[in-house]
XYZ file of C-alpha atoms in Angstrom:
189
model
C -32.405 9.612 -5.353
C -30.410 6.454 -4.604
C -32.117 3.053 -3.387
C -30.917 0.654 -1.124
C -30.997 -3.171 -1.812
C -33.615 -4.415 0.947
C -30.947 -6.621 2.227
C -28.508 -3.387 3.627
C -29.799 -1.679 6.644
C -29.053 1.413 7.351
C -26.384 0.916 10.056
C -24.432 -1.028 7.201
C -24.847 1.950 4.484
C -23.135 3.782 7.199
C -20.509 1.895 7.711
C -19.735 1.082 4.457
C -16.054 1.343 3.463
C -14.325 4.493 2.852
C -10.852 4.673 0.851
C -7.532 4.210 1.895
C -5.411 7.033 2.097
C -3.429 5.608 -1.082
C -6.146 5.746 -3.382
C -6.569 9.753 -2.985
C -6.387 11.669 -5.904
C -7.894 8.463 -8.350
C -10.343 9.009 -10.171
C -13.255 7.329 -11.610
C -15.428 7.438 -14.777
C -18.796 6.132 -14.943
C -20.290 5.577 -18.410
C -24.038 5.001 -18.245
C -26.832 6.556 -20.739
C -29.464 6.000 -17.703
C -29.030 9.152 -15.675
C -30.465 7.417 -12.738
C -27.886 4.394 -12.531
C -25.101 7.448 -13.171
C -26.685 9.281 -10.095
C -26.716 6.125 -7.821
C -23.212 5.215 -8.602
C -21.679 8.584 -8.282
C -23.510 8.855 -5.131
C -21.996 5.667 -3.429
C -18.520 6.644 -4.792
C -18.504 10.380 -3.401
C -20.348 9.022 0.298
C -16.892 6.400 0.572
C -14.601 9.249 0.048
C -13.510 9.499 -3.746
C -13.701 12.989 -4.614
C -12.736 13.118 -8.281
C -16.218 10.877 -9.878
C -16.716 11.662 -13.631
C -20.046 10.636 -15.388
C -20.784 10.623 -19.305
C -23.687 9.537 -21.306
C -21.890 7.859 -23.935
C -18.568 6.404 -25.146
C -17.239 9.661 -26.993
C -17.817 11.553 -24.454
C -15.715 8.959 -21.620
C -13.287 9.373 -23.567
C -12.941 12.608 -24.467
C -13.204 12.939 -20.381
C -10.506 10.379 -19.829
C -8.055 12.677 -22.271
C -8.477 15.423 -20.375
C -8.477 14.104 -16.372
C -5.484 11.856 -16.524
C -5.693 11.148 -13.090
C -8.608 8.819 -13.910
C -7.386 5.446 -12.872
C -10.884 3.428 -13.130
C -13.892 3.057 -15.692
C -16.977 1.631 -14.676
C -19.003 1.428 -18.135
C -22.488 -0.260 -18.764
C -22.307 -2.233 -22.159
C -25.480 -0.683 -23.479
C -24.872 2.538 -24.834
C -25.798 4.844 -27.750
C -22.893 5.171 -30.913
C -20.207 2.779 -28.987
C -21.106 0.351 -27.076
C -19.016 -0.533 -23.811
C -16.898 -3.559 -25.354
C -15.999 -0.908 -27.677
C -15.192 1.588 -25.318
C -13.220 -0.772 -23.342
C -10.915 -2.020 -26.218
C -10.508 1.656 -27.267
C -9.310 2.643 -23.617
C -6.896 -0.442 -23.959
C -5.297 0.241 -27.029
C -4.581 3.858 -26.033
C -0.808 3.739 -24.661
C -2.065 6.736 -22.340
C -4.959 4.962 -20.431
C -3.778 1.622 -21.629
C -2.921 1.098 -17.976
C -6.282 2.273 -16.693
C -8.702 -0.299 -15.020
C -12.460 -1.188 -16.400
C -15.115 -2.967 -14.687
C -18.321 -3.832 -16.967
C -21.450 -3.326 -14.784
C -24.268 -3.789 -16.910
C -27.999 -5.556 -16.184
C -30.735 -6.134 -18.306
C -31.606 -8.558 -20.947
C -28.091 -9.692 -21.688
C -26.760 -13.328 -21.882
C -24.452 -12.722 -18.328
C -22.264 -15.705 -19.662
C -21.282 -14.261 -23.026
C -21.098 -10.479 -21.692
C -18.704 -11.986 -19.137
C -16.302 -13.606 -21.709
C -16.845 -10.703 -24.301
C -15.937 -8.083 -21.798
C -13.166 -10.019 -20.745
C -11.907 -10.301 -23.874
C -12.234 -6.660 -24.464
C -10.241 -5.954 -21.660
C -12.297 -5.244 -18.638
C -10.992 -6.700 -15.588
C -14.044 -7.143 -13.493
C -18.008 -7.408 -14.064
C -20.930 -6.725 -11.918
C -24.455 -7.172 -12.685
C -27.435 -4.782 -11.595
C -28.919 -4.422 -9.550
C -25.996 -3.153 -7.665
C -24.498 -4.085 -4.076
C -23.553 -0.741 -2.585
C -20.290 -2.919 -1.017
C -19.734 -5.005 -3.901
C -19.133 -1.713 -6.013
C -16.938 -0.025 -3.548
C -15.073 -3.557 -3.167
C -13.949 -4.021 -6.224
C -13.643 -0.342 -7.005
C -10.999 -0.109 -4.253
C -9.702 -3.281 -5.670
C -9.391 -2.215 -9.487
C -7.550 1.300 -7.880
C -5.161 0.142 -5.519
C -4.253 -2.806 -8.809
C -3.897 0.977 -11.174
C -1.738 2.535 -8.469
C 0.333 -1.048 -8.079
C 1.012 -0.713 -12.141
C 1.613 3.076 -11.878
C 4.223 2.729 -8.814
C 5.700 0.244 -11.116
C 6.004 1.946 -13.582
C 7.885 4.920 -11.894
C 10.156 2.203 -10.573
C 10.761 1.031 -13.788
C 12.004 4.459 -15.141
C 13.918 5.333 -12.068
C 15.876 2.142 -12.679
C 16.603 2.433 -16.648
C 17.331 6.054 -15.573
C 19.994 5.490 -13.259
C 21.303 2.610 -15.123
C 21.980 4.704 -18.231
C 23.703 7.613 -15.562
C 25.534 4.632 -14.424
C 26.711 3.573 -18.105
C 27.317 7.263 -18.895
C 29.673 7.179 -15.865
C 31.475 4.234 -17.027
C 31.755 5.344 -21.564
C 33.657 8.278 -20.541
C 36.206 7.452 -17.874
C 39.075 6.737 -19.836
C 41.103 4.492 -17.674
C 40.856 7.784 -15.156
C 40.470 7.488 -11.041
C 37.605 9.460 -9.465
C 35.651 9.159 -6.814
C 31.833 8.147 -6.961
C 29.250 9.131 -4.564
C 26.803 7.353 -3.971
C 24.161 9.655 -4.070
C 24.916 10.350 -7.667
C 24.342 6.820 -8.786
């Protein structure tokens, strides 16, 4: 079903990238009403490797998919869709505190003013943009680019906790010795 840009010969679409070891276990949602564009996407994605590719028709049903397979880490939604569009889905996903952190790239084509779609989809909170017709390597570029930025912010994250963690053990340590000697090991700190 999926078509080639004239310009990428075969021994290119067979060499096209797969994903790094680090971005195993991502996934990605693609929100598209066209079944077509969903098919040639999801194709693409599953030939470089990624294993966990999501589709849905509309923006309910994203994200009702993102609440229930957290280990989405990427969106690619078209802007034109039925109920809400994709600026809509977009700011939804970002003012969720559970996939606030999750990457969205706009790739849309069409009739649209590129210009203002870029700057409202910014604004939204997309990160990236990419016009149809699509660039097989383009799409797994920046896909691998939006990921390995959602598992920089996750890693982060955990980094973040493990620190205020042991800082509080630390402070805990310290509010209940009562001018008392002990030993600390370091292991426990």
């Amino acid at each position: 079903m999926s078509t080639q840009a004239p310009w990428q010969t075969s021994e290119q679409i067979d060499n096209s990238p797969r994903i790094p070891d680090s971005l195993d276990g991502l996934g990605i949602l693609i929100v598209d009403d066209q079944p077509d564009h969903l098919e040639l996407m999801r194709e693409i994605l599953v030939g470089a490797g990624y294993a966990d590719v999501f589709v849905a028709p509309d923006g309910e049903s994203a994200l009702k998919t993102l609440d229930t397979h957290k280990q989405i880490g990427l969106v690619l939604t078209d802007l034109g869709l039925p109920g809400m569009d994709g600026y809509e889905v977009c700011k939804k996903i970002k003012s969720d505190p559970a996939t606030q952190d999750v990457c969205v790239i706009v790739v849309t084509g069409g009739a649209i003013q590129i210009d203002a779609a870029l700057c409202k989809s910014f604004d939204s909170g997309a990160i990236d943009f990419i016009s149809k017709p699509l660039n097989r390597f383009d799409l797994l570029a920046r896909c691998q680019s939006a990921l390995n930025l959602y598992n920089e912010k996750q890693q982060n994250l955990s980094q973040e906790l493990e620190l205020v963690f042991r800082e509080e053990k630390f402070k805990a340590t310290f509010d209940y010795s009562h001018d008392g000697i002990f030993i600390l090991n370091a292991g426990d700190l």
